[in-house]
Amino acid sequence: MPHSHGSQGCCAYHRSHLTRHYKEPVIATTSAFTEGASVFGGLANMTQALSNIFSIYNPEIVAVHTTCLSEVIGDDIPMMIKKAQDEGIIPPGKTVIHANTPSFVGSHITGFANMTTAMVRYFAQRTTNAKNQINLIPGFVDPADMRELKRIAHEMGVKLVMFPDTSDVLDLPQTGVYHMYPKGGTTSAALKSTGDSLATLALGYFSAHPAAVELDEKCNVPCAFLEMPIGLTQTDRLIHALRNYAGVDVPASLNYERGRLLDVMSDMHQYFHGKRVAVAGDPDNVISLVQFLTELDMKPVYVITGSPGNHFESRVRELLKEQAPDAKIKQNADLFDLHQWIKNGPVDLLIGNSYCKHIARAENLPFVRFGFPVLDRMSHRLFPTVGYTGALRLLDKIIDALLDKQDRECPDEWFELVQ
Amino acid sequence: MIRLIPEREAQIVRKQSGQPGPKLACDRKSVSGSVSQRACAFCGSRVVLYPIADALHIVHGPIGCAVYNWDIRGALSSGPQLHRNSFSTDLQEMEVIYGGEKKLLQALRELIDRYQPKAAFVYSTCIVGVIGDDVNAVCRQVAKEKGIAVIPVASEGFRGTKKTGYMAACEAAYQLVGTRSTEGIGPHSLNILGDFNIAGESWIIRRYFEEMGVQVVATITGDGRVDDLRRCHGAKLNLVQCSGSMTHLAKLLERDHGIPMRRVSFFGLEDTAAALYEAAKFFGDAEILQRTQALVSREVGRVYPELARYREKLAGKKAALYVGGAFKAFSLVKALKLLGMQTVLAGTQTGNAEDYELLREICDDGTVIVDDSNPVELAKFMLELDVDLFIGGVKERPIAYKLGVGFCDHNHERKIPLAGFEGMLHFAREIHGTVMSPVWQFVPRRAKTTRPTAPAPLGNFQSEPPTGAPAPIEEALA
């Protein structure tokens, strides 16, 4: 049970927001701060909350995230957890974990990384029984992506512990029954075992690497700092790492998948060549996407992320030094910047989350929805963007967006049946 | 069996015939540790003032609060779209330590220069309340510099539920009232309070009044404009739709400007007709009354045949509703009745004791009435009561769908106007579309049961026109 330690709105807002993206019920409890709590601290609220949560909703784990208010008034969450433990409010065998997630530090990616790291901090244990398994930290991607990563590992015969894992949690089938705790996701036992794994593969500098570092420091698990497996090269890297660390061969089935992706890239390369693209989104996702776009010979001329972090700019600059050395790249940017740039130097394609649709409409741009949040379409939660399969889907969406616009707007004499 | 939180038991009652039953506990703070569907004071303020389209809305605080209400409400504007931006001062750690006043000042200057708004609203978030920024002083300074009203909204989230935020919003909006000439406002004039022009509903209502010959001075806040607010004290009557959010403003207008208020609802035929007659009766003008009667007859006549067809299909179906305010709940229960449906669960986030008493009165026996519910309870009741339809908002939608229950968004994510006579038709179409959707036959839970589908005869349409009105609606239908 995720628990929001703050005012009610913090909890209601993120639940609504996540519901709009995932189209799934998203639950979380709240400490329901009042004016009193803001003066006297949130201990009483936390104690009552934990007591209620365990007696009514009966979760295995309560994952507390903090809010601006609780941070500023100085609530000490570990102390509160310890006190609840001492007072017997936390039933035996149950766990309360926490992460500091005030909105005034970093972005939602910071919060994601902090909670992922908390999973390591509270659960990972090194025992004497080494396990023939690989830890995979996927970064902030959709349930379909997580499912795809597990499928790739399964194809290769690699046993994975992936965390976090929203597949079969935020993409549930319609059964006519509501499950507060769906069967999917990572178990606490699996999280404990991450300390005994062969290695950790962390897919993303911002969202995944911090947890891998923690795991290395805490349990001495070797880690590979990868980027998100979006596009051909990045997926190759993941598969290469899985092969190396787990000591397995790459099955023919994956080679075929790769071959099909390469085939489409070859068949359609003339449509991608030289196209100017604007990209906005979360840093790890954008870094890998930019690399994929360069593989397609597209020119990502404007690349922004709303999250802070110098690594973003330097990494994207490095990726673009051949194809778009003059690209405008900005961390901690907003869509206003992007829109101004586009007005001054048009692009052929816009890739980003739903908020970009205002720009797409204003500038009449082909628009591919990518990343978080997607509030106005549904396929993001069903089909991956990671892996060779995900790359194929992205290609399909890009081609559709470009050619649909051309078919709609070109003069009659240029309107072609065959592309 | 899903259990209830013991502390919440007093907030749930089941209506039993002839018995007054236990009083529903409400107006309570949510229990710490519950999965409440409620939001905070900030949210309440934000939703009420949001539709004022030519004002600058800036959220003073860390970025999260602004992001979560960025362009998520379908409160349409016929002109400026400035309100759809959720500007934020994006406070960072250093400002939390050293104060955010400078950043607010800079943001206000920059945004006012760029967008030339008619006024600016500055929303305080939790943090601002704690770090002690003097938001009022900054607002006064900028107002002086830029020559527009810059209004602080005391909307710190921890102050309370949405209701607290509504009050703060009313106080803020009221600062504009009375600052412009009321010239040109006639004796037959009114303000519409508490309609937010979701999917264009204010436009429908405004059209009715214009046809009746009644001047609408300000729609507050749907498709709202600063200048309208500034002169709304010249109107002779206030019609309050969303009473939860706007009663306070209406009371201020009554206190200081002697404008009487009437609680109305524009949802459903009965309530829409009653609202229009209420206004007509108030002005006591024979011509207005006549035009109102003609309008009601025509509009009801236009939608009734189609409604009757839906009623045949929907008769006996069971509905659950969980909405923000109580007045909407009353209208929905009545509107569902008109469609032959039975409301078996009715709940609100913020109703008060009086509201729940009235809700109990208009509901059928056995109806479960809840205050400040949560997904577990709602799911439990949906299954136990075996409902065919759920009416709610964004957080309820996926639960209903997971359970294989039809859903109608009667919150800010509705895409079609549900107000007025034509709104009732849209409502019926939407209800029919979702309740009768072929998709539910595939839901495993549903596949095993057979549903009763006996059509009920079309009942008489009940509505009391005001005394002296030329003809009741039944005759208009004949």
CSV table of C-alpha atoms in Angstrom, one decimal, chain A residues 74-256:
chain,number,residue,atom,x,y,z
A,74,GLY,CA,10.6,18.1,9.8
A,75,ASP,CA,8.8,14.8,10.2
A,76,ASP,CA,11.3,12.0,10.8
A,77,ILE,CA,9.8,9.0,9.0
A,78,PRO,CA,12.3,6.3,10.1
A,79,MET,CA,11.7,7.4,13.7
A,80,MET,CA,8.0,7.2,13.2
A,81,ILE,CA,8.3,3.7,11.7
A,82,LYS,CA,10.4,2.6,14.6
A,83,LYS,CA,8.0,3.9,17.1
A,84,ALA,CA,5.1,2.2,15.4
A,85,GLN,CA,7.2,-1.0,15.4
A,86,ASP,CA,8.0,-0.7,19.1
A,87,GLU,CA,4.3,0.0,19.9
A,88,GLY,CA,3.2,-3.1,18.0
A,89,ILE,CA,1.3,-1.1,15.4
A,90,ILE,CA,3.1,-2.9,12.6
A,91,PRO,CA,2.1,-6.6,12.8
A,92,PRO,CA,4.8,-9.1,12.8
A,93,GLY,CA,6.2,-10.0,9.3
A,94,LYS,CA,4.9,-6.8,7.8
A,95,THR,CA,7.1,-4.0,6.6
A,96,VAL,CA,6.9,-0.2,6.4
A,97,ILE,CA,9.4,1.4,4.0
A,98,HIS,CA,9.8,5.1,3.1
A,99,ALA,CA,11.3,7.5,0.6
A,100,ASN,CA,11.7,11.2,0.8
A,101,THR,CA,9.8,12.7,-2.1
A,102,PRO,CA,9.2,16.4,-1.6
A,103,SER,CA,8.1,18.2,-4.7
A,104,PHE,CA,10.7,20.9,-4.3
A,105,VAL,CA,13.6,18.5,-5.0
A,106,GLY,CA,14.1,17.2,-8.5
A,107,SER,CA,11.1,15.8,-10.4
A,108,HIS,CA,8.8,12.7,-10.4
A,109,ILE,CA,11.9,10.8,-11.6
A,110,THR,CA,13.7,11.7,-8.4
A,111,GLY,CA,10.8,10.3,-6.5
A,112,PHE,CA,10.7,7.2,-8.6
A,113,ALA,CA,14.5,6.6,-8.1
A,114,ASN,CA,14.2,7.3,-4.3
A,115,MET,CA,11.4,4.8,-3.8
A,116,THR,CA,13.2,2.2,-5.9
A,117,THR,CA,16.3,2.8,-3.8
A,118,ALA,CA,14.2,2.4,-0.7
A,119,MET,CA,13.1,-1.1,-1.8
A,120,VAL,CA,16.8,-2.0,-1.8
A,121,ARG,CA,17.5,-0.3,1.5
A,122,TYR,CA,14.7,-2.0,3.3
A,123,PHE,CA,14.7,-5.4,1.7
A,124,ALA,CA,17.8,-6.5,0.0
A,125,GLN,CA,19.8,-9.0,2.0
A,126,ARG,CA,23.0,-10.8,1.2
A,127,THR,CA,22.9,-14.4,2.5
A,128,THR,CA,25.4,-17.2,1.8
A,129,ASN,CA,23.1,-18.7,-0.8
A,130,ALA,CA,24.0,-17.0,-4.1
A,131,LYS,CA,21.1,-17.1,-6.5
A,132,ASN,CA,21.3,-17.7,-10.2
A,133,GLN,CA,19.2,-14.7,-11.0
A,134,ILE,CA,19.7,-11.2,-12.4
A,135,ASN,CA,18.2,-8.0,-10.9
A,136,LEU,CA,16.7,-5.7,-13.4
A,137,ILE,CA,15.8,-2.1,-12.6
A,138,PRO,CA,13.7,-0.9,-15.5
A,139,GLY,CA,13.4,2.8,-14.7
A,140,PHE,CA,10.2,4.7,-15.2
A,141,VAL,CA,8.5,2.8,-18.0
A,142,ASP,CA,5.0,1.5,-18.6
A,143,PRO,CA,3.6,-1.9,-17.5
A,144,ALA,CA,3.8,-3.2,-21.1
A,145,ASP,CA,7.5,-2.3,-21.2
A,146,MET,CA,8.1,-4.2,-17.9
A,147,ARG,CA,6.2,-7.2,-19.4
A,148,GLU,CA,8.4,-7.0,-22.5
A,149,LEU,CA,11.6,-6.9,-20.5
A,150,LYS,CA,10.5,-10.0,-18.6
A,151,ARG,CA,9.6,-11.7,-21.9
A,152,ILE,CA,13.0,-11.0,-23.3
A,153,ALA,CA,14.7,-12.5,-20.2
A,154,HIS,CA,12.4,-15.5,-20.3
A,155,GLU,CA,13.3,-16.1,-24.0
A,156,MET,CA,16.9,-16.1,-23.0
A,157,GLY,CA,16.3,-18.4,-20.1
A,158,VAL,CA,17.4,-15.8,-17.6
A,159,LYS,CA,15.7,-15.7,-14.2
A,160,LEU,CA,14.9,-12.1,-13.3
A,161,VAL,CA,14.0,-10.1,-10.3
A,162,MET,CA,12.6,-6.9,-11.7
A,163,PHE,CA,11.7,-4.0,-9.5
A,164,PRO,CA,9.6,-2.1,-9.6
A,165,ASP,CA,7.2,-4.0,-11.7
A,166,THR,CA,3.9,-2.6,-12.6
A,167,SER,CA,2.9,-5.3,-15.1
A,168,ASP,CA,-0.2,-7.2,-14.0
A,169,VAL,CA,-0.7,-4.4,-11.5
A,170,LEU,CA,-1.5,-1.4,-13.6
A,171,ASP,CA,-2.6,-3.3,-16.8
A,172,LEU,CA,-5.0,-5.8,-15.3
A,173,PRO,CA,-7.5,-7.8,-17.3
A,174,GLN,CA,-11.2,-7.2,-16.9
A,175,THR,CA,-12.4,-10.0,-14.6
A,176,GLY,CA,-15.5,-8.4,-13.0
A,177,VAL,CA,-13.7,-8.3,-9.7
A,178,TYR,CA,-11.6,-5.6,-8.1
A,179,HIS,CA,-8.4,-6.6,-6.5
A,180,MET,CA,-6.7,-4.2,-4.2
A,181,TYR,CA,-3.5,-6.2,-4.4
A,182,PRO,CA,-3.2,-7.8,-7.8
A,183,LYS,CA,-1.1,-10.9,-8.4
A,184,GLY,CA,1.5,-9.1,-10.5
A,185,GLY,CA,4.5,-7.1,-9.5
A,186,THR,CA,7.5,-7.9,-7.3
A,187,THR,CA,7.1,-9.7,-4.0
A,188,SER,CA,8.9,-8.9,-0.8
A,189,ALA,CA,10.6,-12.2,-0.9
A,190,ALA,CA,12.0,-11.5,-4.4
A,191,LEU,CA,13.1,-8.0,-3.2
A,192,LYS,CA,15.0,-9.7,-0.2
A,193,SER,CA,16.7,-12.0,-2.6
A,194,THR,CA,18.2,-9.2,-4.8
A,195,GLY,CA,21.2,-9.2,-2.5
A,196,ASP,CA,22.1,-12.7,-3.6
A,197,SER,CA,21.7,-12.1,-7.3
A,198,LEU,CA,24.5,-12.5,-9.9
A,199,ALA,CA,24.3,-8.9,-11.0
A,200,THR,CA,22.1,-5.9,-11.3
A,201,LEU,CA,21.2,-4.3,-14.6
A,202,ALA,CA,20.0,-0.7,-14.2
A,203,LEU,CA,18.3,0.8,-17.2
A,204,GLY,CA,18.6,4.5,-16.9
A,205,TYR,CA,21.0,7.0,-15.3
A,206,PHE,CA,18.3,9.0,-13.5
A,207,SER,CA,15.6,6.5,-12.6
A,208,ALA,CA,17.4,3.2,-12.1
A,209,HIS,CA,21.1,3.7,-11.4
A,210,PRO,CA,20.7,5.0,-7.8
A,211,ALA,CA,19.1,1.8,-6.6
A,212,ALA,CA,21.8,-0.3,-8.3
A,213,VAL,CA,24.5,1.7,-6.5
A,214,GLU,CA,22.7,1.1,-3.3
A,215,LEU,CA,22.5,-2.6,-4.0
A,216,ASP,CA,26.2,-2.7,-4.8
A,217,GLU,CA,27.1,-0.8,-1.6
A,218,LYS,CA,24.8,-2.8,0.6
A,219,CYS,CA,25.2,-6.3,-0.8
A,220,ASN,CA,28.1,-6.1,-3.1
A,221,VAL,CA,26.1,-7.1,-6.2
A,222,PRO,CA,28.0,-6.1,-9.3
A,223,CYS,CA,26.0,-3.8,-11.5
A,224,ALA,CA,25.9,-2.8,-15.1
A,225,PHE,CA,24.8,0.8,-15.7
A,226,LEU,CA,22.8,0.6,-18.9
A,227,GLU,CA,20.4,3.0,-20.5
A,228,MET,CA,16.8,2.2,-21.4
A,229,PRO,CA,16.5,-0.4,-24.1
A,230,ILE,CA,14.7,1.8,-26.6
A,231,GLY,CA,15.8,1.2,-30.2
A,232,LEU,CA,18.2,-1.2,-31.8
A,233,THR,CA,21.5,-0.4,-30.2
A,234,GLN,CA,20.2,0.0,-26.7
A,235,THR,CA,18.3,-3.3,-26.9
A,236,ASP,CA,21.4,-5.0,-28.2
A,237,ARG,CA,23.2,-3.7,-25.1
A,238,LEU,CA,20.7,-5.1,-22.7
A,239,ILE,CA,20.7,-8.5,-24.4
A,240,HIS,CA,24.4,-8.5,-24.5
A,241,ALA,CA,24.5,-7.7,-20.7
A,242,LEU,CA,21.9,-10.4,-19.9
A,243,ARG,CA,24.0,-12.9,-22.0
A,244,ASN,CA,27.2,-12.0,-20.2
A,245,TYR,CA,26.0,-11.8,-16.7
A,246,ALA,CA,23.8,-14.9,-16.8
A,247,GLY,CA,26.1,-16.9,-19.1
A,248,VAL,CA,23.4,-17.8,-21.6
A,249,ASP,CA,23.1,-17.8,-25.4
A,250,VAL,CA,20.9,-15.5,-27.3
A,251,PRO,CA,18.1,-17.6,-28.7
A,252,ALA,CA,17.2,-17.5,-32.4
A,253,SER,CA,13.8,-16.1,-31.7
A,254,LEU,CA,15.4,-12.8,-30.4
A,255,ASN,CA,17.7,-12.7,-33.4
A,256,TYR,CA,14.7,-13.0,-35.6
